Amino acid sequence: MRIGELAKATGIDVETLRYYERVGLVQLPARQANGYRAYGQDAIERANFIRHCRTLDMGLGDIKRLLDFTSKPDAGCFDVNHLLDEHLARVRAKLKSLRTLEQQLARLRTQCDAGHRAADCGILQDLVAAAHGEACACHPSDGNASLSKRKARE
Amino acid sequence: MRIGELAKATGIDVETLRYYERVGLVQLPARQANGYRAYGQDAIERANFIRHCRTLDMGLGDIKRLLDFTSKPDAGCFDVNHLLDEHLARVRAKLKSLRTLEQQLARLRTQCDAGHRAADCGILQDLVAAAHGEACACHPSDGNASLSKRKARE
DNA sequence: TTTAAACCCTATAGCGACTTCAGGGTCAAG
DNA sequence: CTTGACCCTGAAGTCGCTATAGGGTTTAAA
Ligand SMILES: [Zn+2]
Ligand SMILES: [Zn+2]
Ligand SMILES: [Zn+2]
Ligand SMILES: [Zn+2]
């Protein structure tokens, strides 16, 4: 099998497959006389494993570790569980922050409903107000702390 | 104001401020005789605007566009709305995919409850099965399509 | 007065997971 | 015999920083 066929069989881009090879995620394939990569059937399975894990948003390092486990059946699976727990925690943390973010953006979006002058745009006004520190969670709003030593030359 | 003071006043790292300058997000500040950057009070406002937009997860390109709007009050705000709509759509799309992902990972996590041999680990078995194409949304699972033209040399 | 900490400067490289580009070689069909 | 679909390598670009190397300057204590 050549790289293009493997790409078609797995839905992974050719360039991405070569990249995975470069970073050691897939083992070096045999080569034909003309230098083309020659893959066996097992390459499809390995590549599909990678793709599946990627759609689960795992990092390449984690995937490598999981791949290693599939080839040492006698190892304990504690690390597998741990890896998954950490990944799940990451996903849940991001989910939480994204939910908050969506709320904030949705509220911001309501500040303007139609086309008018930028100076009158509720969205821009809202952003500028937040930049001043008004009702904004992201800023420390300790502007005073910096003002207290404001004597720096200009 | 020197760069460290601006950093403290806004909560943006010094290196990050210099980076923003390099990519043209903040205008070139005046310099003192010794080469140090010298910022005015307006720099705090601009930097806070950037920081606030970053916590809304906007890209630097989008932020630049928004900053431009704040300096031309007579422009129409159509693009502001459009930009926000697109960003909100991106956030919602990611939120949706993250929710699905969380479900999948949580289910996967239930496949193993304790330490045993890797060969018997439900998580690894699940991943391998998915790599084979069983009950997996991420794969096209058109293995047949690729098998139909399987006559490639090895 | 010396010296050490705490600043400041530039230029460059690294991160992750690719994607794209430049500049070629190989191969089957028409 | 040329067109087009493939394949190859190596390097650079993406995004938003972060870190490092290798210096210069200021400030305060010892
Ligand atoms: Zn899958
Ligand atoms: Zn508006
Ligand atoms: Zn804010
Ligand atoms: Zn297990």
GROMACS .gro file of N, CA and C (backbone and C1' of nucleotides) in nm, chain A residues 2-5 8 14 18 31 35-37 153, chain D residues 5-13 25-27:
model
  120
    2ARG      N    1   0.054   0.220  -0.083
    2ARG     CA    2   0.130   0.345  -0.083
    2ARG      C    3   0.062   0.446   0.010
    3ILE      N    4   0.130   0.557   0.033
    3ILE     CA    5   0.082   0.650   0.136
    3ILE      C    6  -0.055   0.709   0.102
    4GLY      N    7  -0.078   0.733  -0.027
    4GLY     CA    8  -0.206   0.789  -0.069
    4GLY      C    9  -0.321   0.694  -0.040
    5GLU      N   10  -0.295   0.565  -0.057
    5GLU     CA   11  -0.399   0.465  -0.029
    5GLU      C   12  -0.426   0.456   0.121
    8LYS      N   13  -0.634   0.745   0.212
    8LYS     CA   14  -0.774   0.730   0.174
    8LYS      C   15  -0.845   0.629   0.267
   14VAL      N   16  -0.224   1.285   0.370
   14VAL     CA   17  -0.091   1.233   0.339
   14VAL      C   18   0.018   1.307   0.416
   18ARG      N   19   0.289   1.164   0.701
   18ARG     CA   20   0.435   1.184   0.700
   18ARG      C   21   0.479   1.255   0.826
   31ARG      N   22   1.034   0.054   0.213
   31ARG     CA   23   1.035   0.139   0.094
   31ARG      C   24   1.040   0.053  -0.032
   35GLY      N   25   1.167   0.442  -0.377
   35GLY     CA   26   1.167   0.528  -0.259
   35GLY      C   27   1.031   0.551  -0.199
   36TYR      N   28   0.925   0.504  -0.265
   36TYR     CA   29   0.791   0.522  -0.212
   36TYR      C   30   0.771   0.438  -0.086
   37ARG      N   31   0.697   0.492   0.008
   37ARG     CA   32   0.665   0.416   0.130
   37ARG      C   33   0.572   0.300   0.096
  153ARG      N   34   0.850   5.849   3.494
  153ARG     CA   35   0.859   5.957   3.395
  153ARG      C   36   0.779   5.922   3.270
  343DA       P   37  -0.485   1.559  -1.228
  343DA     O5'   38  -0.448   1.429  -1.145
  343DA     C5'   39  -0.477   1.300  -1.198
  343DA     C4'   40  -0.390   1.196  -1.131
  343DA     C3'   41  -0.381   1.213  -0.978
  343DA     O3'   42  -0.394   1.086  -0.916
  343DA     C1'   43  -0.165   1.209  -1.072
  344DC       P   44  -0.442   1.068  -0.768
  344DC     O5'   45  -0.327   0.989  -0.702
  344DC     C5'   46  -0.228   1.033  -0.631
  344DC     C4'   47  -0.093   0.980  -0.676
  344DC     C3'   48   0.007   0.987  -0.562
  344DC     O3'   49   0.004   0.862  -0.492
  344DC     C1'   50   0.105   1.052  -0.772
  345DC       P   51   0.046   0.867  -0.340
  345DC     O5'   52   0.203   0.900  -0.348
  345DC     C5'   53   0.294   0.795  -0.374
  345DC     C4'   54   0.433   0.853  -0.392
  345DC     C3'   55   0.488   0.925  -0.269
  345DC     O3'   56   0.557   0.835  -0.186
  345DC     C1'   57   0.543   1.037  -0.474
  346DC       P   58   0.609   0.890  -0.047
  346DC     O5'   59   0.734   0.981  -0.086
  346DC     C5'   60   0.853   0.919  -0.134
  346DC     C4'   61   0.961   1.023  -0.157
  346DC     C3'   62   0.989   1.111  -0.036
  346DC     O3'   63   1.079   1.047   0.051
  346DC     C1'   64   0.981   1.241  -0.237
  347DT       P   65   1.094   1.101   0.198
  347DT     O5'   66   1.175   1.236   0.178
  347DT     C5'   67   1.306   1.233   0.123
  347DT     C4'   68   1.359   1.373   0.112
  347DT     C3'   69   1.370   1.444   0.247
  347DT     O3'   70   1.506   1.470   0.273
  347DT     C1'   71   1.258   1.582   0.085
  348DG       P   72   1.549   1.516   0.421
  348DG     O5'   73   1.536   1.674   0.412
  348DG     C5'   74   1.584   1.742   0.297
  348DG     C4'   75   1.544   1.886   0.307
  348DG     C3'   76   1.547   1.942   0.450
  348DG     O3'   77   1.618   2.064   0.449
  348DG     C1'   78   1.336   1.983   0.350
  349DA       P   79   1.639   2.141   0.590
  349DA     O5'   80   1.549   2.271   0.569
  349DA     C5'   81   1.539   2.328   0.438
  349DA     C4'   82   1.424   2.427   0.438
  349DA     C3'   83   1.411   2.508   0.568
  349DA     O3'   84   1.392   2.643   0.536
  349DA     C1'   85   1.205   2.407   0.514
  350DA       P   86   1.394   2.753   0.651
  350DA     O5'   87   1.249   2.816   0.642
  350DA     C5'   88   1.196   2.851   0.513
  350DA     C4'   89   1.048   2.874   0.527
  350DA     C3'   90   1.009   2.961   0.646
  350DA     O3'   91   0.908   3.049   0.604
  350DA     C1'   92   0.891   2.760   0.653
  351DG       P   93   0.870   3.175   0.694
  351DG     O5'   94   0.713   3.156   0.707
  351DG     C5'   95   0.634   3.118   0.594
  351DG     C4'   96   0.497   3.077   0.645
  351DG     C3'   97   0.451   3.159   0.765
  351DG     O3'   98   0.318   3.201   0.744
  351DG     C1'   99   0.442   2.927   0.814
  363DT       P  100   2.420   5.082   2.896
  363DT     O5'  101   2.304   5.067   3.003
  363DT     C5'  102   2.169   5.088   2.963
  363DT     C4'  103   2.082   5.105   3.086
  363DT     C3'  104   2.129   5.211   3.185
  363DT     O3'  105   2.016   5.289   3.218
  363DT     C1'  106   2.094   5.005   3.296
  364DT       P  107   2.022   5.425   3.296
  364DT     O5'  108   1.953   5.385   3.433
  364DT     C5'  109   1.827   5.316   3.429
  364DT     C4'  110   1.799   5.255   3.563
  364DT     C3'  111   1.814   5.348   3.684
  364DT     O3'  112   1.691   5.344   3.751
  364DT     C1'  113   1.915   5.139   3.725
  365DT       P  114   1.651   5.456   3.862
  365DT     O5'  115   1.663   5.372   3.995
  365DT     C5'  116   1.600   5.244   4.000
  365DT     C4'  117   1.643   5.169   4.125
  365DT     C3'  118   1.668   5.257   4.248
  365DT     O3'  119   1.606   5.191   4.357
  365DT     C1'  120   1.853   5.118   4.213
   0.00000   0.00000   0.00000
